[in-house]
Coordinates of C-alpha atoms in Angstrom, one line a residue:
X1 CA 43.6 205.2 127.2
X2 CA 45.9 208.2 128.0
X3 CA 43.9 211.5 128.2
X4 CA 45.2 215.0 127.8
X5 CA 45.2 215.4 131.6
X6 CA 47.8 212.7 131.9
X7 CA 50.1 214.5 129.5
X8 CA 50.0 217.8 131.6
X9 CA 53.3 218.7 133.4
X10 CA 51.4 220.7 136.0
X11 CA 47.9 221.6 137.3
X12 CA 48.2 225.1 135.8
X13 CA 48.8 223.8 132.2
X14 CA 45.9 223.2 129.8
X15 CA 47.0 220.6 127.2
X16 CA 45.8 221.6 123.7
X17 CA 47.2 218.8 121.5
X18 CA 49.6 215.8 121.6
X19 CA 51.3 214.7 118.4
X20 CA 54.4 212.9 117.1
X21 CA 57.5 214.8 116.2
X22 CA 59.7 214.1 113.1
X23 CA 62.4 212.6 115.4
X24 CA 60.0 210.0 116.8
X25 CA 59.2 211.7 120.2
X26 CA 56.1 213.4 121.5
X27 CA 55.2 217.1 121.5
X28 CA 52.7 218.3 124.0
X29 CA 51.3 221.8 123.3
X30 CA 49.8 223.6 126.2
X31 CA 48.8 227.0 127.5
X32 CA 48.6 228.5 131.0
X33 CA 45.6 230.2 132.7
X34 CA 43.8 233.0 130.7
X35 CA 44.9 235.6 133.2
X36 CA 48.1 236.7 135.1
X37 CA 48.9 238.1 138.5
X38 CA 51.2 241.1 138.8
X39 CA 54.1 240.3 141.2
X40 CA 54.2 243.9 142.5
X41 CA 50.6 244.9 143.1
X42 CA 49.1 241.4 143.2
X43 CA 46.1 242.2 140.9
X44 CA 44.8 240.1 138.1
X45 CA 45.1 241.2 134.5
X46 CA 43.5 239.8 131.3
X47 CA 45.0 242.3 128.9
X48 CA 47.6 240.4 126.8
X49 CA 50.8 242.3 125.8
X50 CA 52.4 239.4 123.8
X51 CA 53.4 235.8 124.1
X52 CA 56.4 233.4 123.5
X53 CA 57.0 229.7 123.2
X54 CA 58.9 227.8 125.8
X55 CA 60.0 224.2 125.1
X56 CA 60.7 222.0 128.2
X57 CA 61.9 218.4 128.4
X58 CA 59.4 216.3 130.4
X59 CA 58.9 212.6 131.5
X60 CA 59.3 210.1 128.7
X61 CA 56.3 208.1 127.4
X62 CA 56.6 204.6 126.0
X63 CA 60.4 205.0 125.9
X64 CA 60.3 208.1 123.7
X65 CA 61.2 211.7 124.7
X66 CA 58.4 214.1 125.5
X67 CA 58.8 217.9 124.8
X68 CA 56.3 220.4 126.3
X69 CA 55.7 223.2 123.9
X70 CA 54.3 225.8 126.3
X71 CA 52.8 229.2 125.3
X72 CA 53.8 231.7 127.9
X73 CA 51.9 235.0 127.8
X74 CA 53.0 238.5 128.8
X75 CA 50.4 240.7 130.4
X76 CA 49.9 244.4 131.0
X77 CA 49.3 245.7 134.5
X78 CA 46.2 247.9 134.6
X79 CA 46.9 249.5 137.9
X80 CA 48.1 253.1 137.3
X81 CA 50.1 253.3 140.6
X82 CA 52.0 250.1 139.9
X83 CA 55.6 250.7 138.7
X84 CA 55.5 247.5 136.6
X85 CA 53.9 248.0 133.2
X86 CA 54.2 244.4 131.9
X87 CA 54.9 241.0 133.5
X88 CA 55.3 237.4 132.4
X89 CA 53.3 234.4 133.6
X90 CA 55.0 232.6 136.5
X91 CA 55.5 228.8 136.0
X92 CA 57.7 228.2 139.1
X93 CA 55.7 225.1 139.9
X94 CA 56.6 223.6 136.5
X95 CA 60.2 224.8 135.8
X96 CA 62.7 227.2 137.1
X97 CA 63.5 230.4 135.1
X98 CA 65.7 229.7 132.1
X99 CA 65.5 226.0 132.7
X100 CA 65.4 223.6 129.7
X101 CA 63.5 220.8 131.5
X102 CA 60.7 220.5 134.0
X103 CA 61.4 220.5 137.8
X104 CA 60.3 216.9 138.1
X105 CA 62.8 215.7 135.5
X106 CA 65.5 217.7 137.3
X107 CA 64.7 215.9 140.5
X108 CA 65.1 212.5 138.8
X109 CA 68.5 213.6 137.4
X110 CA 69.7 214.8 140.8
X111 CA 68.7 211.5 142.5
X112 CA 70.5 209.4 139.9
X113 CA 73.5 211.7 140.0
X114 CA 73.8 211.3 143.8
X115 CA 73.4 207.5 143.5
X116 CA 75.5 206.7 140.4
X117 CA 77.6 209.8 139.4
X118 CA 78.1 211.5 136.1
X119 CA 78.8 208.9 133.4
X120 CA 76.7 206.0 134.9
X121 CA 73.8 208.4 135.4
X122 CA 74.0 209.5 131.8
X123 CA 73.8 205.9 130.6
X124 CA 70.8 205.1 132.9
X125 CA 68.9 208.3 131.8
X126 CA 69.4 207.4 128.1
X127 CA 67.9 204.0 128.8
X128 CA 64.9 205.7 130.5
X129 CA 64.4 208.0 127.5
X130 CA 66.0 211.1 128.9
X131 CA 68.8 212.4 126.7
X132 CA 71.0 214.1 129.2
X133 CA 74.8 214.4 129.1
X134 CA 77.1 213.8 132.1
X135 CA 78.0 217.5 132.2
X136 CA 74.3 218.4 132.7
X137 CA 74.2 215.8 135.5
X138 CA 77.1 217.4 137.3
X139 CA 75.6 220.9 136.8
X140 CA 72.4 219.7 138.5
X141 CA 74.4 218.5 141.4
X142 CA 76.2 221.8 141.8
X143 CA 72.9 223.7 141.7
X144 CA 71.5 221.5 144.4
X145 CA 74.6 222.1 146.5
X146 CA 74.4 225.9 146.0
X147 CA 70.7 225.9 147.2
X148 CA 71.8 224.6 150.7
X149 CA 70.9 227.7 152.8
X150 CA 71.0 226.2 156.3
X151 CA 74.1 227.4 158.2
X152 CA 76.6 224.6 159.1
X153 CA 77.1 223.5 162.7
X154 CA 79.5 220.6 162.3
X155 CA 82.4 221.1 159.9
X156 CA 85.7 219.4 159.0
X157 CA 88.7 221.5 158.1
X158 CA 91.9 220.4 156.6
X159 CA 94.6 221.4 154.1
X160 CA 94.7 220.2 150.5
X161 CA 97.2 220.9 147.6
X162 CA 96.5 223.1 144.7
X163 CA 99.9 221.8 143.5
X164 CA 101.5 218.9 145.5
X165 CA 104.4 219.9 147.8
X166 CA 104.2 223.5 146.6
X167 CA 100.9 225.3 147.0
X168 CA 98.3 224.4 149.6
X169 CA 94.9 225.7 150.4
X170 CA 92.2 224.9 153.0
X171 CA 89.0 222.8 152.4
X172 CA 86.0 223.1 154.6
X173 CA 83.3 220.4 154.6
X174 CA 79.9 220.2 156.2
X175 CA 80.1 216.8 157.9
X176 CA 76.3 216.6 158.5
X177 CA 75.4 217.0 154.8
X178 CA 78.7 215.6 153.4
X179 CA 79.2 218.5 151.0
X180 CA 82.1 220.9 150.5
X181 CA 81.2 224.4 151.8
X182 CA 84.2 226.5 150.8
X183 CA 87.8 226.3 149.6
X184 CA 90.2 228.9 150.9
X185 CA 93.2 229.9 148.6
X186 CA 95.8 229.3 151.4
X187 CA 96.2 227.8 154.8
X188 CA 96.9 231.0 156.7
X189 CA 95.6 231.5 160.3
X190 CA 94.1 234.9 159.5
X191 CA 92.2 233.7 156.4
X192 CA 90.8 230.7 158.3
X193 CA 89.9 232.8 161.4
X194 CA 88.0 235.4 159.3
X195 CA 86.0 232.6 157.6
X196 CA 85.1 231.1 161.0
X197 CA 84.0 234.5 162.4
X198 CA 81.5 234.7 159.5
X199 CA 79.8 231.5 160.7
X200 CA 78.9 232.0 164.4
X201 CA 76.6 228.9 164.4
X202 CA 79.4 226.4 164.5
X203 CA 79.3 223.9 167.3
X204 CA 81.9 221.3 166.4
X205 CA 85.1 221.6 164.4
X206 CA 86.9 218.4 163.3
X207 CA 90.6 219.0 162.4
X208 CA 94.0 217.4 162.5
X209 CA 96.7 218.0 165.2
X210 CA 98.1 221.0 163.3
X211 CA 98.5 224.0 165.5
X212 CA 97.5 226.4 162.7
X213 CA 93.9 225.3 162.5
X214 CA 93.8 225.0 166.3
X215 CA 94.7 228.6 166.7
X216 CA 92.3 229.7 164.0
X217 CA 89.5 227.7 165.8
X218 CA 90.3 229.3 169.1
X219 CA 90.3 232.8 167.7
X220 CA 87.5 232.5 165.1
X221 CA 85.0 230.1 166.8
X222 CA 85.8 230.0 170.6
X223 CA 82.3 228.5 171.2
X224 CA 82.9 225.5 169.0
X225 CA 84.3 222.2 170.3
X226 CA 87.4 220.9 168.6
X227 CA 87.6 217.2 167.9
X228 CA 89.7 214.8 165.8
X229 CA 88.1 212.7 163.1
X230 CA 88.7 209.0 162.6
X231 CA 91.1 209.4 159.7
X232 CA 93.5 211.7 161.7
X233 CA 93.3 209.5 164.8
X234 CA 94.3 206.4 162.8
X235 CA 97.0 208.5 161.1
X236 CA 98.4 209.7 164.4
X237 CA 98.4 206.1 165.7
X238 CA 100.3 205.0 162.6
X239 CA 102.9 207.8 163.0
X240 CA 103.3 206.9 166.7
X241 CA 104.1 203.3 165.8
X242 CA 106.6 204.5 163.1
X243 CA 108.3 206.7 165.6
X244 CA 108.6 203.9 168.1
X245 CA 109.9 201.4 165.6
X246 CA 112.2 203.9 163.8
X247 CA 115.8 204.2 164.9
X248 CA 116.0 207.9 164.3
X249 CA 114.1 210.9 165.5
X250 CA 112.6 209.2 168.6
X251 CA 112.4 211.0 171.9
X252 CA 111.8 207.7 173.8
X253 CA 114.5 205.8 172.0
X254 CA 116.4 204.9 175.2
X255 CA 113.7 202.3 176.1
X256 CA 114.7 200.2 173.1
X257 CA 118.3 201.3 172.2
X258 CA 121.3 202.4 174.3
X259 CA 122.9 205.8 173.9
X260 CA 125.8 204.3 171.9
X261 CA 123.3 202.6 169.5
X262 CA 121.5 205.9 169.0
X263 CA 124.8 207.7 168.2
X264 CA 125.7 204.9 165.8
X265 CA 122.3 205.2 164.1
X266 CA 122.7 208.9 163.7
X267 CA 126.1 208.4 162.2
X268 CA 124.7 205.8 159.7
X269 CA 122.0 208.3 158.7
X270 CA 124.7 210.9 158.0
X271 CA 126.7 208.4 155.9
X272 CA 123.6 207.5 153.9
X273 CA 122.9 211.2 153.1
X274 CA 126.6 211.7 152.0
X275 CA 126.3 208.6 149.8
X276 CA 123.2 209.9 148.2
X277 CA 124.9 213.2 147.5
X278 CA 127.8 211.4 146.0
X279 CA 125.5 209.4 143.7
X280 CA 123.9 212.7 142.6
X281 CA 127.3 214.0 141.7
X282 CA 128.0 210.9 139.6
X283 CA 124.7 211.3 137.7
X284 CA 125.5 215.0 137.1
X285 CA 128.9 214.1 135.7
X286 CA 127.4 211.4 133.4
X287 CA 124.8 213.8 132.1
X288 CA 127.5 216.5 131.3
X289 CA 129.7 213.9 129.6
X290 CA 126.9 212.8 127.3
X291 CA 126.1 216.4 126.6
X292 CA 129.7 217.1 125.6
X293 CA 129.4 214.2 123.1
X294 CA 126.7 216.2 121.3
X295 CA 123.6 214.3 122.5
X296 CA 120.3 216.1 123.0
X297 CA 118.3 216.1 126.2
X298 CA 115.9 213.5 124.8
X299 CA 118.7 211.1 123.8
X300 CA 120.4 211.6 127.2
X301 CA 117.0 210.8 128.9
X302 CA 116.7 207.6 126.9
X303 CA 120.1 206.4 127.9
X304 CA 119.9 207.4 131.6
X305 CA 116.2 207.0 132.3
X306 CA 115.7 210.5 133.7
X307 CA 113.0 212.9 132.5
X308 CA 114.0 215.4 129.8
X309 CA 112.9 218.4 131.9
X310 CA 115.1 217.3 134.8
X311 CA 118.1 216.9 132.5
X312 CA 117.6 220.3 130.9
X313 CA 117.3 221.8 134.4
X314 CA 120.6 220.1 135.6
X315 CA 122.5 221.3 132.5
X316 CA 121.8 224.9 133.6
X317 CA 124.1 224.5 136.7
X318 CA 127.8 224.0 137.1
X319 CA 127.3 221.8 140.2
X320 CA 124.5 219.4 141.2
X321 CA 121.6 221.6 142.5
X322 CA 120.7 221.1 146.2
X323 CA 117.2 220.1 147.1
X324 CA 115.0 223.1 147.9
X325 CA 113.9 223.1 151.6
X326 CA 110.5 224.4 152.5
X327 CA 110.4 227.8 154.3
X328 CA 110.3 227.6 158.0
X329 CA 107.0 228.5 159.6
X330 CA 105.9 229.1 163.3
X331 CA 104.6 225.5 163.3
X332 CA 108.2 224.3 163.3
X333 CA 110.5 224.6 166.4
X334 CA 113.4 225.3 164.0
X335 CA 111.7 228.6 163.3
X336 CA 112.9 229.6 166.8
X337 CA 116.3 227.9 166.7
X338 CA 118.3 230.9 167.6
X339 CA 116.1 231.8 170.6
X340 CA 116.1 228.2 171.8
X341 CA 119.9 227.9 171.5
X342 CA 120.3 231.0 173.7
X343 CA 118.0 229.6 176.4
X344 CA 119.8 226.2 176.0
X345 CA 123.1 227.8 176.8
X346 CA 121.6 229.7 179.8
X347 CA 120.7 226.3 181.3
X348 CA 117.0 225.9 180.4
X349 CA 117.0 222.3 179.2
X350 CA 113.5 221.0 179.9
X351 CA 111.1 220.8 177.0
X352 CA 108.1 222.0 179.0
X353 CA 109.9 225.2 180.0
X354 CA 111.1 226.0 176.5
X355 CA 107.7 225.2 175.1
X356 CA 106.1 227.9 177.3
X357 CA 108.7 230.4 176.2
X358 CA 108.3 229.9 172.5
X359 CA 104.5 229.7 172.7
X360 CA 104.6 233.3 174.0
X361 CA 106.6 234.2 170.8
X362 CA 104.1 232.7 168.5
X363 CA 105.0 229.0 168.3
X364 CA 102.0 227.0 166.8
X365 CA 103.4 223.5 166.9
X366 CA 103.2 220.7 169.5
X367 CA 105.4 219.8 172.5
X368 CA 106.3 216.5 170.8
X369 CA 107.7 218.3 167.8
X370 CA 109.9 220.4 170.1
X371 CA 111.1 217.4 172.0
X372 CA 112.4 215.8 168.8
X373 CA 114.6 218.9 168.3
X374 CA 115.9 218.9 171.9
X375 CA 116.6 215.1 171.7
X376 CA 119.0 215.7 168.8
X377 CA 120.8 218.4 170.8
X378 CA 121.1 216.1 173.8
X379 CA 122.5 213.2 171.6
X380 CA 125.0 215.7 170.1
X381 CA 126.2 216.8 173.5
X382 CA 126.7 213.2 174.7
X383 CA 128.6 212.4 171.6
X384 CA 131.1 215.3 172.1
X385 CA 131.4 215.0 175.9
X386 CA 131.5 211.2 176.1
X387 CA 135.3 210.7 175.4
X388 CA 136.2 213.7 177.7
X389 CA 134.2 212.2 180.6
X390 CA 135.8 208.8 180.2
X391 CA 139.4 210.3 180.2
X392 CA 138.6 212.3 183.4
X393 CA 137.3 209.1 185.2
X394 CA 140.5 207.3 184.1
X395 CA 142.7 210.1 185.5
X396 CA 140.8 210.0 188.8
X397 CA 141.4 206.3 189.2
X398 CA 145.1 206.5 188.4
X399 CA 145.6 209.4 191.0
X400 CA 143.8 207.5 193.7
X401 CA 146.2 206.1 196.4
X402 CA 146.6 202.4 196.3
X403 CA 145.4 202.1 192.7
X404 CA 147.1 199.3 190.9

């Protein structure tokens, strides 16, 4: 037999009655202790100022919902020197302020949310007799994450897109607790540095090979150790394989292809780009021809297969629009192209020497990125000087006595 003690949601609650509701659930009526403790002066008071009813969702019984109808009193403080005149009873052990369910029910919701997620947890809770929506499940997860007060020591930092290929921000994750700590609105060095300075307890920072986050970590958290996580290590390995197997853009291409083959590959790449531009011009001409026939953008899209927005955008121009290039940043060696070309003409041709010079001017990229730029310049020089060198050698052989 279930007694009133078993229906109580907490030790401070005295159950008065248990009865059936019209909807088929259970209603447990209860009251708290007959006195209150002032939170300011800490003295007891038995003089009641008023009371109110608070309804809380509790554990189900026999597959039916249980609602705790709790009478919460408001007391008068009898201490003349106390600045507080009235105060309400504290039920922190039963439920948080303004909560609609008991703390033990919230704990069950959080456990199921962590294990199953929003929609699956909602279905499981309905089977258990707890009518909770998936939005409530996600709110409980967010409240649990916000109560994490311990400062992080091991974090992962990386960029993420607010809008792909256009606007990027920075996401910071606590790798020990596997929760997102903060999201920065951009991926600027100053913004990231200021955030790291506000967290002096950092010990390990996991990041990619981007020089931007490396500089921010050096300036904002010099005591932290910088490491690369498994994802970026595998990604860098894949990129290294692609660079080795690709015919273009390889610094160490001489190990697989001759100089003549590298020049031929560069010419083929240029031809493919010109062919792509020619095809864009044909498409542009076709769209304008259909437009002159009186067709709408939707009808042109159905015939050509292109999106209506793209067609409407192309019709605003007289010539095919060029692809927008991203703005150069200090992480790219092309940002210092003018300075590098001057040093190149002065005879400074080694990548390590040029890397030191542009690092002093704010370069944030890697030496490998710079070597790709210099490799293209070297191939262009060989392509222009190759015929002249062969002609000079032929003239020397002809002018040599006894030749022929």
